[in-house]
CSV table of C-alpha atoms in Angstrom, one decimal:
chain,number,residue,atom,x,y,z
A,15,MET,CA,109.6,157.4,88.2
A,16,ARG,CA,105.8,156.3,88.1
A,17,PHE,CA,104.6,159.8,86.3
A,18,VAL,CA,107.3,159.1,83.5
A,19,ALA,CA,106.0,155.5,82.9
A,20,VAL,CA,102.4,156.6,82.6
A,21,ILE,CA,103.4,159.3,80.2
A,22,LEU,CA,105.6,156.7,77.9
A,23,PHE,CA,102.3,154.4,77.9
A,24,LEU,CA,99.9,157.2,76.9
A,25,VAL,CA,102.3,157.9,74.0
A,26,GLY,CA,102.0,154.1,72.6
A,27,THR,CA,105.0,152.4,74.0
A,28,PHE,CA,103.1,150.3,76.4
A,29,SER,CA,102.8,146.5,77.3
A,30,PHE,CA,99.4,145.0,78.5
A,31,GLY,CA,98.8,141.6,79.8
A,32,GLN,CA,96.2,139.1,81.6
A,33,ARG,CA,95.5,136.9,84.3
A,34,SER,CA,97.1,133.8,82.5
A,35,ASP,CA,100.5,135.5,82.3
A,36,PHE,CA,100.6,134.6,86.0
A,37,ASN,CA,101.0,131.0,87.0
A,38,ILE,CA,99.8,131.9,90.4
A,39,GLU,CA,96.6,130.5,92.2
A,40,PHE,CA,96.6,133.5,94.5
A,41,ASN,CA,95.6,131.5,97.3
A,42,GLN,CA,97.6,133.0,100.1
A,43,ALA,CA,96.5,136.0,98.8
A,44,ASP,CA,92.8,135.2,99.4
A,45,SER,CA,93.3,133.7,102.6
A,46,ILE,CA,95.2,136.8,104.3
A,47,ALA,CA,92.3,139.1,102.5
A,48,LEU,CA,89.8,137.1,104.5
A,49,LYS,CA,92.2,137.1,107.6
A,50,TYR,CA,91.8,140.7,107.8
A,51,LYS,CA,88.0,140.8,106.7
A,52,ASP,CA,86.2,144.0,108.5
A,53,ALA,CA,89.4,145.5,109.3
A,54,SER,CA,89.2,149.1,109.9
A,55,LEU,CA,89.6,151.7,107.4
A,56,ASN,CA,91.0,154.3,110.0
A,57,ASN,CA,94.5,153.5,109.4
A,58,LEU,CA,94.9,152.3,105.3
A,59,PRO,CA,99.2,152.3,105.7
A,60,VAL,CA,98.7,149.5,108.8
A,61,LEU,CA,95.7,148.0,106.6
A,62,VAL,CA,98.1,147.6,103.4
A,63,HIS,CA,100.8,146.3,105.4
A,64,ASN,CA,98.6,143.4,107.2
A,65,LEU,CA,97.2,142.7,103.7
A,66,THR,CA,100.7,142.5,101.8
A,67,THR,CA,103.5,141.5,104.5
A,68,GLY,CA,104.7,137.7,103.5
A,69,LEU,CA,103.7,138.2,99.8
A,70,ASN,CA,106.4,138.2,97.5
A,71,THR,CA,105.3,139.2,94.0
A,72,GLU,CA,103.5,142.2,93.0
A,73,ALA,CA,100.6,140.7,91.8
A,74,GLU,CA,99.9,138.8,95.0
A,75,LYS,CA,100.2,142.0,96.8
A,76,PHE,CA,97.7,143.9,94.5
A,77,ARG,CA,95.7,140.0,94.8
A,78,SER,CA,95.0,141.1,98.3
A,79,ILE,CA,94.3,144.2,98.3
A,80,TYR,CA,91.8,143.8,95.5
A,81,THR,CA,90.0,140.9,97.0
A,82,TRP,CA,89.7,142.5,100.3
A,83,VAL,CA,87.9,145.5,98.9
A,84,CYS,CA,85.6,143.5,96.8
A,85,SER,CA,84.9,141.5,100.1
A,86,ASN,CA,84.4,144.4,102.3
A,87,ILE,CA,82.9,147.2,100.7
A,88,GLU,CA,79.2,147.7,99.6
A,89,ASN,CA,78.0,148.8,96.4
A,90,ASP,CA,75.9,151.9,97.2
A,91,TYR,CA,73.4,152.4,94.5
A,92,GLY,CA,71.5,155.0,96.2
A,93,ALA,CA,74.5,157.2,95.8
A,94,TYR,CA,75.2,156.0,92.1
A,95,GLN,CA,72.0,157.3,91.2
A,96,LYS,CA,72.1,160.7,93.3
A,97,THR,CA,75.8,160.9,91.2
A,98,VAL,CA,74.1,160.5,87.8
A,99,LYS,CA,71.2,162.8,88.6
A,100,LYS,CA,73.5,165.4,89.3
A,101,ARG,CA,75.8,165.2,86.2
A,102,LYS,CA,73.3,164.9,84.0
A,103,LYS,CA,72.0,168.4,85.4
A,104,LEU,CA,75.2,170.1,85.0
A,105,LEU,CA,76.3,168.5,82.1
A,106,ALA,CA,76.0,171.5,79.7
A,107,ASN,CA,77.9,173.4,82.1
A,108,PRO,CA,81.1,171.4,82.4
A,109,LYS,CA,82.9,174.1,84.8
A,110,ALA,CA,80.2,173.4,87.3
A,111,LEU,CA,80.4,170.0,86.7
A,112,THR,CA,84.3,170.2,87.5
A,113,GLU,CA,83.4,172.3,90.5
A,114,TRP,CA,80.9,169.6,91.6
A,115,ASN,CA,83.2,166.6,91.4
A,116,ASN,CA,86.0,167.6,93.3
A,117,SER,CA,83.7,168.6,96.0
A,118,PHE,CA,82.0,165.4,96.0
A,119,THR,CA,85.0,162.9,96.2
A,120,PRO,CA,85.9,164.1,99.6
A,121,LYS,CA,82.1,163.5,100.5
A,122,VAL,CA,82.3,160.0,98.9
A,123,PHE,CA,85.6,159.1,100.4
A,124,GLU,CA,84.6,160.0,103.9
A,125,LYS,CA,81.1,158.0,103.3
A,126,LEU,CA,83.1,154.6,102.4
A,127,LEU,CA,85.3,155.4,105.5
A,128,LYS,CA,82.4,155.8,107.9
A,129,GLN,CA,79.9,153.1,106.7
A,130,ARG,CA,81.9,151.0,103.9
A,131,LYS,CA,79.8,152.0,100.8
A,132,THR,CA,80.4,153.7,98.0
A,133,ALA,CA,79.4,153.7,94.6
A,134,CYS,CA,81.7,152.5,91.7
A,135,THR,CA,84.3,156.0,92.1
A,136,GLY,CA,84.8,155.0,95.6
A,137,TYR,CA,86.0,151.4,94.9
A,138,ALA,CA,88.5,152.5,92.4
A,139,PHE,CA,89.8,155.5,94.4
A,140,LEU,CA,90.2,152.9,97.6
A,141,ILE,CA,92.0,150.3,95.4
A,142,ARG,CA,94.5,153.0,93.9
A,143,GLU,CA,94.9,154.6,97.2
A,144,LEU,CA,95.6,151.2,98.8
A,145,ALA,CA,97.7,149.7,96.0
A,146,THR,CA,99.8,153.3,96.1
A,147,LEU,CA,100.8,152.4,99.7
A,148,ALA,CA,102.0,149.1,98.9
A,149,ASP,CA,104.5,151.0,96.0
A,150,ILE,CA,101.9,149.5,93.1
A,151,ASN,CA,101.3,151.7,90.0
A,152,CYS,CA,97.3,152.0,90.2
A,153,GLN,CA,95.2,154.4,87.8
A,154,ILE,CA,91.5,155.2,88.3
A,155,ILE,CA,89.8,154.9,84.5
A,156,ASN,CA,86.6,156.7,83.8
A,157,GLY,CA,84.2,156.0,81.3
A,158,TYR,CA,81.1,153.8,80.1
A,159,GLY,CA,80.1,150.4,81.8
A,160,ARG,CA,77.3,148.7,79.5
A,161,THR,CA,75.5,145.9,81.1
A,162,PRO,CA,72.1,143.9,80.1
A,163,THR,CA,70.0,146.3,82.1
A,164,LEU,CA,72.1,149.5,81.6
A,165,ILE,CA,71.2,150.8,78.0
A,166,LEU,CA,73.3,153.4,76.5
A,167,ASP,CA,73.1,155.5,73.5
A,168,LYS,CA,74.9,158.3,71.9
A,169,ASN,CA,73.6,160.8,74.4
A,170,SER,CA,74.8,159.2,77.4
A,171,ILE,CA,76.6,160.2,79.9
A,172,PRO,CA,80.2,158.3,81.8
A,173,ASN,CA,78.9,156.7,84.5
A,174,HIS,CA,81.6,154.2,85.1
A,175,SER,CA,84.9,153.8,87.0
A,176,TRP,CA,87.7,151.0,87.1
A,177,ASN,CA,91.4,150.9,87.4
A,178,SER,CA,94.1,149.8,85.8
A,179,VAL,CA,97.0,148.4,87.4
A,180,GLU,CA,100.9,148.0,86.5
A,181,LEU,CA,102.4,144.6,87.5
A,182,ASN,CA,105.7,143.5,86.2
A,183,GLY,CA,106.0,146.3,83.6
A,184,LYS,CA,102.4,145.5,82.3
A,185,TRP,CA,99.4,146.8,82.6
A,186,TYR,CA,96.2,144.9,83.7
A,187,LEU,CA,92.4,146.0,83.9
A,188,CYS,CA,90.0,145.2,86.4
A,189,ASP,CA,86.8,145.9,87.9
A,190,PRO,CA,86.2,146.0,91.6
A,191,THR,CA,82.6,147.7,91.8
A,192,TRP,CA,81.6,144.3,89.6
A,193,SER,CA,83.7,142.0,91.4
A,194,ALA,CA,82.1,143.0,94.4
A,195,GLY,CA,78.5,141.7,94.0
A,196,ARG,CA,75.3,142.9,92.4
A,197,ILE,CA,72.3,145.2,92.9
A,198,ILE,CA,69.2,143.3,93.2
A,199,LEU,CA,66.2,145.8,92.1
A,200,GLU,CA,63.4,145.1,94.3
A,201,GLU,CA,59.9,146.4,95.3
A,202,ASP,CA,61.1,148.2,98.5
A,203,GLY,CA,64.3,149.7,97.0
A,204,PRO,CA,67.6,148.7,95.5
A,205,ARG,CA,69.6,145.9,97.4
A,206,PHE,CA,73.4,144.8,97.3
A,207,LYS,CA,74.2,141.1,97.4
A,208,PRO,CA,77.5,140.4,97.9
A,209,ASP,CA,78.8,138.0,95.6
A,210,TYR,CA,82.7,138.2,94.9
A,211,PHE,CA,82.9,137.5,91.1
A,212,ASP,CA,86.5,136.7,89.8
A,213,GLY,CA,86.3,137.4,86.3
A,214,TYR,CA,86.9,141.3,86.4
A,215,PHE,CA,90.1,140.7,88.0
A,216,LEU,CA,93.2,141.3,85.5
A,217,ALA,CA,90.8,140.5,82.6
A,218,ASP,CA,91.5,140.0,79.0
A,219,PRO,CA,91.6,143.5,77.4
A,220,VAL,CA,89.6,142.0,74.2
A,221,ILE,CA,86.6,140.9,76.3
A,222,PHE,CA,86.9,143.9,78.7
A,223,ALA,CA,86.4,146.2,76.1
A,224,LYS,CA,82.9,144.5,75.6
A,225,ASN,CA,81.4,146.7,78.5
A,226,HIS,CA,84.1,148.8,79.1
A,227,LEU,CA,84.6,151.8,77.0
A,228,PRO,CA,87.1,154.4,78.9
A,229,LEU,CA,87.3,158.3,77.9
A,230,LYS,CA,91.1,157.5,76.9
A,231,ARG,CA,90.7,155.2,74.7
A,232,GLU,CA,94.7,154.0,74.9
A,233,TRP,CA,93.2,152.6,78.5
A,234,CYS,CA,91.3,150.0,76.5
A,235,LEU,CA,95.1,148.7,76.3
A,236,LEU,CA,94.0,147.5,72.5
A,237,GLU,CA,96.1,148.4,69.7
A,238,GLU,CA,92.8,149.3,67.7
A,239,PRO,CA,90.4,150.5,70.4
A,240,PRO,CA,86.1,150.1,69.3
A,241,THR,CA,84.9,153.6,68.8
A,242,PHE,CA,82.0,154.7,71.0
A,243,GLN,CA,79.7,153.9,68.2
A,244,GLN,CA,81.1,150.2,67.9
A,245,PHE,CA,80.6,149.8,71.5
A,246,LEU,CA,77.2,150.8,71.5
A,247,GLU,CA,76.8,148.5,68.7
A,248,GLY,CA,78.2,145.3,69.8
A,249,PRO,CA,76.4,142.4,71.4
A,250,VAL,CA,75.7,142.6,75.0
A,251,VAL,CA,78.1,140.4,77.0
A,252,TYR,CA,77.6,139.0,80.4
A,253,LYS,CA,79.6,138.3,83.2
A,254,ASN,CA,79.6,134.3,82.9
A,255,ALA,CA,82.1,135.1,79.3
A,256,PHE,CA,84.4,136.6,81.6
A,257,ALA,CA,84.4,133.6,83.7
A,258,SER,CA,85.2,131.4,81.0
A,259,ASN,CA,87.1,133.9,78.9
A,260,ILE,CA,85.0,133.1,76.0
A,261,ILE,CA,84.9,136.2,73.7
A,262,PRO,CA,82.8,136.9,71.3
A,263,ILE,CA,84.4,138.2,68.0
A,264,ALA,CA,81.7,138.1,64.9
A,265,PRO,CA,79.1,139.8,64.3
A,266,SER,CA,80.6,142.7,65.9
A,267,LYS,CA,76.9,144.4,66.2
A,268,MET,CA,74.4,143.5,68.3
A,269,ASN,CA,71.4,144.1,65.9
A,270,LEU,CA,71.6,141.4,63.0
A,271,LYS,CA,69.1,141.1,59.5
A,272,VAL,CA,68.9,137.4,57.9
A,273,THR,CA,66.5,136.1,55.3
A,274,LYS,CA,64.2,132.8,56.7
A,275,ASN,CA,66.3,129.5,56.1
A,276,GLU,CA,69.5,131.9,55.5
A,277,LYS,CA,72.7,130.5,57.7
A,278,LEU,CA,73.8,132.9,60.7
A,279,SER,CA,77.4,132.3,61.7
A,280,PHE,CA,78.7,133.0,65.1
A,281,LEU,CA,82.5,133.4,66.0
A,282,PHE,CA,84.0,133.1,69.4
A,283,SER,CA,87.7,132.6,71.2
A,284,VAL,CA,87.8,130.3,73.3
A,285,PRO,CA,90.4,128.8,75.9
A,286,GLU,CA,92.8,125.7,74.3
A,287,THR,CA,90.9,123.4,76.4
A,288,TYR,CA,87.4,124.6,76.4
A,289,ASN,CA,84.8,122.4,74.8
A,290,CYS,CA,83.0,123.9,72.0
A,291,GLU,CA,80.5,121.1,72.5
A,292,ASN,CA,79.2,123.2,75.5
A,293,LEU,CA,78.0,125.9,73.3
A,294,THR,CA,74.1,126.4,72.8
A,295,ILE,CA,71.6,128.7,71.4
A,296,LYS,CA,68.6,129.7,73.0
A,297,LEU,CA,65.7,131.7,71.5
A,298,GLY,CA,63.1,133.8,73.6
A,299,ASN,CA,63.6,134.9,77.0
A,300,GLY,CA,62.9,133.1,80.6
A,301,PRO,CA,61.0,130.2,80.9
A,302,ASN,CA,59.3,130.3,77.7
A,303,GLY,CA,63.0,130.2,75.8
A,304,LYS,CA,63.7,127.1,73.7
A,305,LEU,CA,66.9,125.8,73.4
A,306,TYR,CA,68.7,124.6,70.5
A,307,GLU,CA,72.2,122.7,69.1
A,308,PRO,CA,73.8,124.7,66.5
A,309,SER,CA,76.0,123.3,64.0
A,310,LEU,CA,79.6,123.5,65.7
A,311,THR,CA,83.0,123.6,64.1
A,312,ARG,CA,86.5,124.4,65.7
A,313,GLU,CA,89.8,126.0,64.0
A,314,GLN,CA,92.4,126.1,67.1
A,315,ASN,CA,91.1,128.3,69.5
A,316,LEU,CA,88.3,129.4,67.3
A,317,CYS,CA,84.6,127.9,67.8
A,318,ARG,CA,82.4,128.7,64.8
A,319,LEU,CA,78.0,128.4,65.7
A,320,GLU,CA,76.0,128.1,63.0
A,321,TYR,CA,72.5,128.2,62.9
A,322,SER,CA,69.1,128.8,60.3
A,323,PHE,CA,66.2,130.4,61.1
A,324,GLU,CA,62.8,128.5,59.6
A,325,LYS,CA,60.4,131.0,60.6
A,326,SER,CA,60.5,135.0,60.0
A,327,GLY,CA,60.0,137.3,62.9
A,328,LEU,CA,62.3,139.1,65.3
A,329,PHE,CA,64.2,136.7,68.1
A,330,ASP,CA,66.0,137.8,71.2
A,331,MET,CA,69.1,135.2,70.7
A,332,HIS,CA,71.5,134.3,73.4
A,333,ILE,CA,74.2,132.1,73.2
A,334,LEU,CA,74.9,129.8,76.2
A,335,ALA,CA,78.1,128.4,77.5
A,336,ASP,CA,77.8,126.0,80.1
A,337,GLU,CA,74.3,126.6,80.2
A,338,SER,CA,75.1,130.3,80.9
A,339,ILE,CA,74.1,133.1,79.0
A,340,ILE,CA,77.5,134.7,77.7
A,341,ALA,CA,76.2,137.1,74.7
A,342,THR,CA,73.2,138.4,73.4
A,343,TYR,CA,72.1,139.4,69.8
A,344,VAL,CA,68.6,140.5,68.2
A,345,VAL,CA,67.8,139.2,65.1
A,346,LYS,CA,65.1,140.2,62.4
A,347,VAL,CA,64.3,137.6,60.1
A,348,LYS,CA,62.7,138.3,56.7
A,349,ARG,CA,60.6,135.9,54.8
A,350,LYS,CA,63.2,136.9,51.6
């Protein structure tokens, strides 16, 4: 039955959704996940039973599983670096790369079970295994992840994995790796800081596609998925945009060119209750950056920001929502 459902999805007869489809606070699911904090991974069926018993809906059961994984598994950045290095080395030999991937996956899962540490592939694999045991259809999605510190180009190899899950006949997207916390790069090496982030759970496919591009475009869950070039050229979108579900619509490119005193316009999709007055502009980086109040207008669920540069030069332009950066553009301002 599930196999047929996936095939139907791939040929285009699919339905997708986002978290707002569910009028659920997920408090009970989260409390169950917390109750079984540090539970053993040695018996996955027992773990799934404990995490889902007493929950009535697929969404709540999946939420409990997702929250538990994101709160109990450490991101192994060292393993991620080794994986990227090996894949680059074997990129020109697809057969050898496939053989290495097949031999490497069991090792990743073995380390996950023993040390509770893994990279993105392990997170996605564990989510799928637990969901399957709960009789929930879940897929591993491989592709490209783009962050403010991870610059991709046309020669970049796939570097990330996440999940798509079917709930009540609709497909949803989530990223357990990025939900689990963040990697802090220090002098003595990278350090993982647990910091659960809810914005990547059942995210809106439109904003998800701003920093996730699957190898199979249909897993964007969009009628018109972006091309790889469009993905690379788009603005950098930060996790704070996911938290408020504020989606950059236009311009579609990060690198922009204008003349001095020319009005530059930005369009964002926002929730119905969001106050557009909370959107501001910051030019420059760090403490030396300066805040500016743009001209703001609203049309239904769209906020338009307009700003004119009084000086020529090259500017890092950050859009802030509630004082947190949600998107970055690079603007080259010419005199004429």
